[in-house]
Structures are given as C-alpha cells and as structure tokens.
Short mmCIF file of C-alpha atoms and ligand atoms in Angstrom, two decimals:
data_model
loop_
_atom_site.label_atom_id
_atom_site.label_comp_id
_atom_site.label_asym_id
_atom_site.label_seq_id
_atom_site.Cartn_x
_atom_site.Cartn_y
_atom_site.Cartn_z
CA UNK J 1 181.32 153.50 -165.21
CA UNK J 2 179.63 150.45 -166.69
CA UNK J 3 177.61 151.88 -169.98
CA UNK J 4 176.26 148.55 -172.31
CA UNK J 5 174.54 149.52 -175.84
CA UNK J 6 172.09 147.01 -176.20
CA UNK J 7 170.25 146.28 -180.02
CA UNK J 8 166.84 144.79 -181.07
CA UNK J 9 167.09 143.63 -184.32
CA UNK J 10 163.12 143.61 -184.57
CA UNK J 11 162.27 147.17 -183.97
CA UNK J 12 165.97 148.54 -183.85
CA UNK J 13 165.98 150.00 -180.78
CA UNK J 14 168.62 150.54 -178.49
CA UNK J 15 168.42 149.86 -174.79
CA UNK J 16 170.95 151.38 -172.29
CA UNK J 17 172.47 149.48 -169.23
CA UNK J 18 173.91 152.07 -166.71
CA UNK J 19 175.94 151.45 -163.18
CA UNK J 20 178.98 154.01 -161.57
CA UNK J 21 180.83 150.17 -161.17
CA UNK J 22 180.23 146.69 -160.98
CA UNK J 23 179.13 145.33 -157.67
CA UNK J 24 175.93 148.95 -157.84
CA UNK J 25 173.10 149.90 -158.58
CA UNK J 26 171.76 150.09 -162.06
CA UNK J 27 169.66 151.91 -164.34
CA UNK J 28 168.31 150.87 -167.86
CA UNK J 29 166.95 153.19 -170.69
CA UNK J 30 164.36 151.78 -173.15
CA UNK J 31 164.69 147.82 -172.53
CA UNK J 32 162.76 145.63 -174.84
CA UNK J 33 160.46 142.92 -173.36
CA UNK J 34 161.99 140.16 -175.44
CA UNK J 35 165.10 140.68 -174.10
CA UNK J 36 164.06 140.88 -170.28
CA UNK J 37 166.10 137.60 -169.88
CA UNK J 38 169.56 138.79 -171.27
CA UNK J 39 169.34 141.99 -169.09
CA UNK J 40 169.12 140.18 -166.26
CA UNK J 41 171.79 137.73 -167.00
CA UNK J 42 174.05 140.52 -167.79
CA UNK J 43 172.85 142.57 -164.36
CA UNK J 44 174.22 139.10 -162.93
CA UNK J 45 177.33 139.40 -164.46
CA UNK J 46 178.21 142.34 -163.25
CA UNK J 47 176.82 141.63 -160.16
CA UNK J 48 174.42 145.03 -160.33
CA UNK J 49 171.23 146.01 -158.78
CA UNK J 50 168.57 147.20 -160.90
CA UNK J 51 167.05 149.64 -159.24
CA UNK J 52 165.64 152.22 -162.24
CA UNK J 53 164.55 151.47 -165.46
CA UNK J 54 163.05 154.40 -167.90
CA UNK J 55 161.57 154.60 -171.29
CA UNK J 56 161.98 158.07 -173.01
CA UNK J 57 158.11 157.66 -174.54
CA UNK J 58 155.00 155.53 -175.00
CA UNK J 59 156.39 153.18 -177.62
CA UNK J 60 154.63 152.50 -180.47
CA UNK J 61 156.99 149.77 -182.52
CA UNK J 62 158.05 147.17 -179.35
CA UNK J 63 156.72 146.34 -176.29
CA UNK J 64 158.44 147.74 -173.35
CA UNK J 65 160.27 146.02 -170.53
CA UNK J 66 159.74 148.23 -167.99
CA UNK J 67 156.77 145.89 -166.84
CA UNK J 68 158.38 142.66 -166.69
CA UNK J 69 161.48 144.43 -165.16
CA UNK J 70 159.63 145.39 -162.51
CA UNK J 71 157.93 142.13 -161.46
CA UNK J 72 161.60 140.31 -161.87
CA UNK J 73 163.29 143.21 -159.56
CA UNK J 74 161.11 145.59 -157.83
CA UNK J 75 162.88 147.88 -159.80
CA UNK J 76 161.07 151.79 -159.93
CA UNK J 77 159.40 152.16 -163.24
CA UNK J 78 159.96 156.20 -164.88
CA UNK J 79 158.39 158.20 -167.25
CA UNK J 80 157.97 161.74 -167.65
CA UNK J 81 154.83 163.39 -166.13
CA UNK J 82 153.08 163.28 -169.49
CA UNK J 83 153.04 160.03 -169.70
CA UNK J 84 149.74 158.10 -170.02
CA UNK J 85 151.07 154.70 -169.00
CA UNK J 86 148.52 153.41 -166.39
CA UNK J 87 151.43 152.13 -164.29
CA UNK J 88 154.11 154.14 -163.69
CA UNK J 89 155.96 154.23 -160.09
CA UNK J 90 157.57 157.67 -160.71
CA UNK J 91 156.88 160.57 -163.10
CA UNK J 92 159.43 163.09 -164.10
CA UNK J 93 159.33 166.66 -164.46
CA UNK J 94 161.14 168.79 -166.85
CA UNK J 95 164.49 169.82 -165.56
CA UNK J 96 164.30 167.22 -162.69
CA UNK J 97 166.83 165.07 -162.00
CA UNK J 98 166.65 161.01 -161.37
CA UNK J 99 169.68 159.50 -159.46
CA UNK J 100 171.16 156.58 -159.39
CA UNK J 101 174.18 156.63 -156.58
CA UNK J 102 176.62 158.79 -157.99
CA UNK J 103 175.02 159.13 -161.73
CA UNK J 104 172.56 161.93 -161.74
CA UNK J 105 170.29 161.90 -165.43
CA UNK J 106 168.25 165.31 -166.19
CA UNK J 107 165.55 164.94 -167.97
CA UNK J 108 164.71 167.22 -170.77
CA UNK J 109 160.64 167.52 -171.87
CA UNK J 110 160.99 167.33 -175.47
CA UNK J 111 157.07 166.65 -177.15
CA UNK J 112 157.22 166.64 -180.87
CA UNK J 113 157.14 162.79 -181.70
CA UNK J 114 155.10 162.54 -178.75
CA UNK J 115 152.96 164.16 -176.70
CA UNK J 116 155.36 162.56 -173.70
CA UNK J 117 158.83 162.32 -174.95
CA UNK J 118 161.56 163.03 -172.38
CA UNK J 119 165.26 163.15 -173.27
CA UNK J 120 168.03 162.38 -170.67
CA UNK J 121 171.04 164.22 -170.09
CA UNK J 122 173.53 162.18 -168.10
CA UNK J 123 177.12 164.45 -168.38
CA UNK J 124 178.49 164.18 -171.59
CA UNK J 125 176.02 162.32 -173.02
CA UNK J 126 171.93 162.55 -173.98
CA UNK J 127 169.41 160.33 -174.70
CA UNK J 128 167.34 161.13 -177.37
CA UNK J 129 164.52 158.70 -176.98
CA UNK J 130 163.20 158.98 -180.94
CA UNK J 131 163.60 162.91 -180.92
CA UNK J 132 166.36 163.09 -182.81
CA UNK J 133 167.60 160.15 -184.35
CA UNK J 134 171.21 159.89 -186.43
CA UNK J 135 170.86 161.91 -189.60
CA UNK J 136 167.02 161.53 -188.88
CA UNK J 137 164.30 162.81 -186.75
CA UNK J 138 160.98 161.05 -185.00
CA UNK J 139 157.83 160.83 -186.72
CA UNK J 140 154.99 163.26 -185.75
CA UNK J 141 152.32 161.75 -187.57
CA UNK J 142 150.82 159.79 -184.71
CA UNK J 143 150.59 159.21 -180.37
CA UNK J 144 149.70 163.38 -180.60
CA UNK J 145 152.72 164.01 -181.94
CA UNK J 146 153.32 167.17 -183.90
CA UNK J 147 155.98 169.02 -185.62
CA UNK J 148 156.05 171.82 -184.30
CA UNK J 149 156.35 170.83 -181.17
CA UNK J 150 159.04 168.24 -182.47
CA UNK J 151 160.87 171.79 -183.79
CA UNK J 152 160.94 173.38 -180.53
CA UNK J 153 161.91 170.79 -178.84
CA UNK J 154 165.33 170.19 -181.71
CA UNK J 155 165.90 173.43 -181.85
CA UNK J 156 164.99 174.84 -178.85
CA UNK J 157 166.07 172.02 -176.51
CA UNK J 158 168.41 169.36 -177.91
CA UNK J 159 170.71 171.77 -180.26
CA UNK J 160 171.19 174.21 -177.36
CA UNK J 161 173.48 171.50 -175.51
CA UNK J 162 176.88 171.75 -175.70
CA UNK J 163 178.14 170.43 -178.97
CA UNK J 164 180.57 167.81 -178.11
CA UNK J 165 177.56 166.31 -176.27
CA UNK J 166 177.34 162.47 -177.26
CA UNK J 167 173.98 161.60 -178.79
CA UNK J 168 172.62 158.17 -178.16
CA UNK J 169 169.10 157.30 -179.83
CA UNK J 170 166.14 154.58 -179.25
CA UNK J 171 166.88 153.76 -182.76
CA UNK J 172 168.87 153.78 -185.67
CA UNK J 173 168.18 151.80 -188.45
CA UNK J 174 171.76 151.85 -189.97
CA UNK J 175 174.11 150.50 -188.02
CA UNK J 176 175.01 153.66 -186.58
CA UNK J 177 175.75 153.75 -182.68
CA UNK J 178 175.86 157.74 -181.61
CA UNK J 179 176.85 161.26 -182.81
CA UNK J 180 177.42 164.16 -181.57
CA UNK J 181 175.04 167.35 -180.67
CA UNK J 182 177.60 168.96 -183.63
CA UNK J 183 177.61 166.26 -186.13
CA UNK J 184 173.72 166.32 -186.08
CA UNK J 185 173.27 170.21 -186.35
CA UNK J 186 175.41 170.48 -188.88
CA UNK J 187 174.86 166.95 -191.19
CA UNK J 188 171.25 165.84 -189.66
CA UNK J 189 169.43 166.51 -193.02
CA UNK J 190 166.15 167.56 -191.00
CA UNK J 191 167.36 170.12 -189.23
CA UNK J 192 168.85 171.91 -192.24
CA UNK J 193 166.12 173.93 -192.33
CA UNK J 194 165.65 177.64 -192.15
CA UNK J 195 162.20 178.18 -190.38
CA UNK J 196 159.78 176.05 -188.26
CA UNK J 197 157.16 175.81 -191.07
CA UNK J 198 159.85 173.99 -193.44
CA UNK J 199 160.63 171.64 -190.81
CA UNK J 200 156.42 171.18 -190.69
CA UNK J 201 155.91 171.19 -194.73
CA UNK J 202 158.98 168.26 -194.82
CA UNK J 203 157.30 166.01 -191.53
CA UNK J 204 153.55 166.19 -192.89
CA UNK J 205 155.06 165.07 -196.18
CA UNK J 206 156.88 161.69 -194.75
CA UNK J 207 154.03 158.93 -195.95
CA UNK J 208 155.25 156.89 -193.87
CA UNK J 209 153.42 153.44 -192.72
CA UNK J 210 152.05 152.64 -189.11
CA UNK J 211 154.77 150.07 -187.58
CA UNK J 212 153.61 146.62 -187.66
CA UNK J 213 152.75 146.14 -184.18
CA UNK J 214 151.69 149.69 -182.99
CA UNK J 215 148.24 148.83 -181.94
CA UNK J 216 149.42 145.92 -179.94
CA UNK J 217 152.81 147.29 -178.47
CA UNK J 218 150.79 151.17 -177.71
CA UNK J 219 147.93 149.01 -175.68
CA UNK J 220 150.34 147.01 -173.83
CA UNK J 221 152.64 149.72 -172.69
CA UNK J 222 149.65 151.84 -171.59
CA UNK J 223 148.56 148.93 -169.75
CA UNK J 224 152.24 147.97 -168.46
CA UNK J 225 151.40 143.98 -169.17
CA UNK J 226 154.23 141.86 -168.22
CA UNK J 227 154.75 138.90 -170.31
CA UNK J 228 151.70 136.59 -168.18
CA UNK J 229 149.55 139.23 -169.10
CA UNK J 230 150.53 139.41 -173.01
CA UNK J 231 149.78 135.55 -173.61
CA UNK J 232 146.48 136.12 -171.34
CA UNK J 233 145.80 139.00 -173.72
CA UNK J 234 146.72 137.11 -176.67
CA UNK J 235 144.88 133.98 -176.10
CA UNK J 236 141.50 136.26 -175.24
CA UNK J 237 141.94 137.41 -178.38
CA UNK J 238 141.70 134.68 -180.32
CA UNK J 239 139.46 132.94 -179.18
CA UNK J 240 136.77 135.87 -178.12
CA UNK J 241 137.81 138.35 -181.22
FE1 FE2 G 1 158.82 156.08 -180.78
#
C-alpha cells in the first residue's frame, strides 16, 4: 500500500495520499490548495489515478484542495452529509463506506469541533480530521461546534475503537506524526476527565484566537473556489471593498 504523510507548514495540517500500489487509483485526505502542484507531481510519480479526495470538515485555518483537485483530475469531491460546502460530488453517511479498489474507508460522524466533522476508519488506522488531535482535542468555540457534542463523539465514538488503532490527525502542531487510540486515552490530557461537563467547563475556558485566515479560508471552502476563482475573489476585493 502506498500511504504519504504530507505537512503544511502554514496551518500544520496534514494531508494523506492513499493507493493499494503504484500504477492505481488514489485517494487523498485533507489536501491543502497551496500544495495542489506537489500532489500531482507525486500522483505522477507513482504513476496513480486520483480518483477521491476528502476533507474530514469545513476548514477554517487553510483553504482546501478539494476544488482545484477536482478541476486538475475530475477527481469525486467527499464530505460527510452535514456538510455545507456548496459543491460537493458525494456526501457520506455515518457508518458508510467510500472505496477506493481494494481500500474500503468508514466514515465515522463525529460533530463536536464541527457541526460536520467525519472521521475515517481505513483498517488499522483512523483519521481524526481535528477531533482528536495528539495530546489535544479540536476547538468547539466556532463553525457550530460544541463540546458536548465534541465529548460524545471522543468518548462515545473514537475511544471505542480498538486500541492499537493508529491515529492520524489534520494537525499537530509539534512535530508529532500519529498515536495510538491507547496512547491518547490514556496520556491525551483532555480526555482525562471524569464527566462530560468537565470536558465542557475545560473547552469553554480555551481563549483561544480566531485563525488568521478563517473568514477567508471558511468562505472559500463553502464556495469550493479553485485557485482562478481566489485571485478573481481577491482582486474584487480590493478594488470594490
Ligand atoms: Fe478544523
């Protein structure tokens, strides 16, 4: 299997590159539209298709690649059915699954950071989308998040895996590249809590600013603009703001 772990320095998200061999069909998780061109140089490479491409959630700190992706390969654009992108080829229920030859990915409905955050089991590993982070946990101070959906959905959802399961998040702002379902039950300091309102009294207590281009990058994934449409966007602005 061909798994790449892609990092944005900018926003420090992770993007996921996904084929059963080189010479297939290919999925990516979360791509970042600044680095449309090195995925498909590396899809070259490896002589893959692209024929899926997800994002876990609206996000709020990049703009998403799904767009350009899809004008570059036809490729299908997924969300989960509570999305509110305007543009999306194919939503996803809970529990259904999205294949991709051989690979089959079940998504898990997980709201808490969002109102339309999906996780993705594939095997032995899940994607956590910014759910739950390593030794951390997504916001739920904006995009109708809330934590106690956010609690539900760790405890409820994510913890009840199996515990070897290999967690791989949207972000991590230390260098760190996955855990395990274990390592973050037992050492994720936000989950070492003993009811649902002390996870709540610690998440409305963060303080924490807006990111620095969440107005922009929330618009343009709602919209689905492709790169064309961002300059368009961004020269209307400034002249007619
Ligand atoms: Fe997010």
């Amino acid at each position: 299997m061909i798994f790449e772990q892609l990092f944005d320095t900018k926003s420090s998200t992770y993007t996921y590159i996904i084929s059963s061999g080189k010479g297939r069909e290919a999925l990516i998780i979360d791509p970042v539209i600044e680095h449309t061109n090195e995925y498909i140089k590396i899809l070259k490479n490896l002589d893959l298709k692209l024929v899926k491409v997800i994002d876990t959630h609206i996000h709020a700190d990049h703009i998403t690649a799904l767009n350009e992706l899809n004008k570059r390969t036809n490729c299908t654009r997924i969300m989960g059915e509570k999305s509110k992108s305007e543009v999306i080829d194919l939503r996803i229920k809970d529990g259904e699954t999205i294949k991709v030859e051989n690979i089959e990915i079940k998504s898990i409905y997980t709201p808490g950071h969002t109102d339309c955050s999906y996780c993705y089991l594939m095997n032995d590993r899940v994607f956590t989308g910014d759910t739950l982070l390593i030794n951390g946990t997504g916001r739920t101070d904006f995009q109708s998040g809330s934590p106690y959906d956010a609690y539900d959905s760790l405890f409820n959802r994510l913890l009840k895996l199996p515990e070897k399961t290999l967690v791989f998040p949207a972000h991590d702002y230390n260098g760190e590249k996955n855990s395990t379902i274990e390592n973050e039950k037992n050492n994720n300091p936000r989950l070492q809590v003993s009811s649902k309102e002390e996870y709540v009294e610690i998440m409305d207590n963060l303080n924490l600013e807006d990111p620095k281009m969440m107005d922009v990058a929330v618009s343009a994934n709602l919209k689905g603009l492709t790169l064309n449409q961002i300059w368009v966007e961004t020269i209307l602005h400034l002249f007619f703001k």
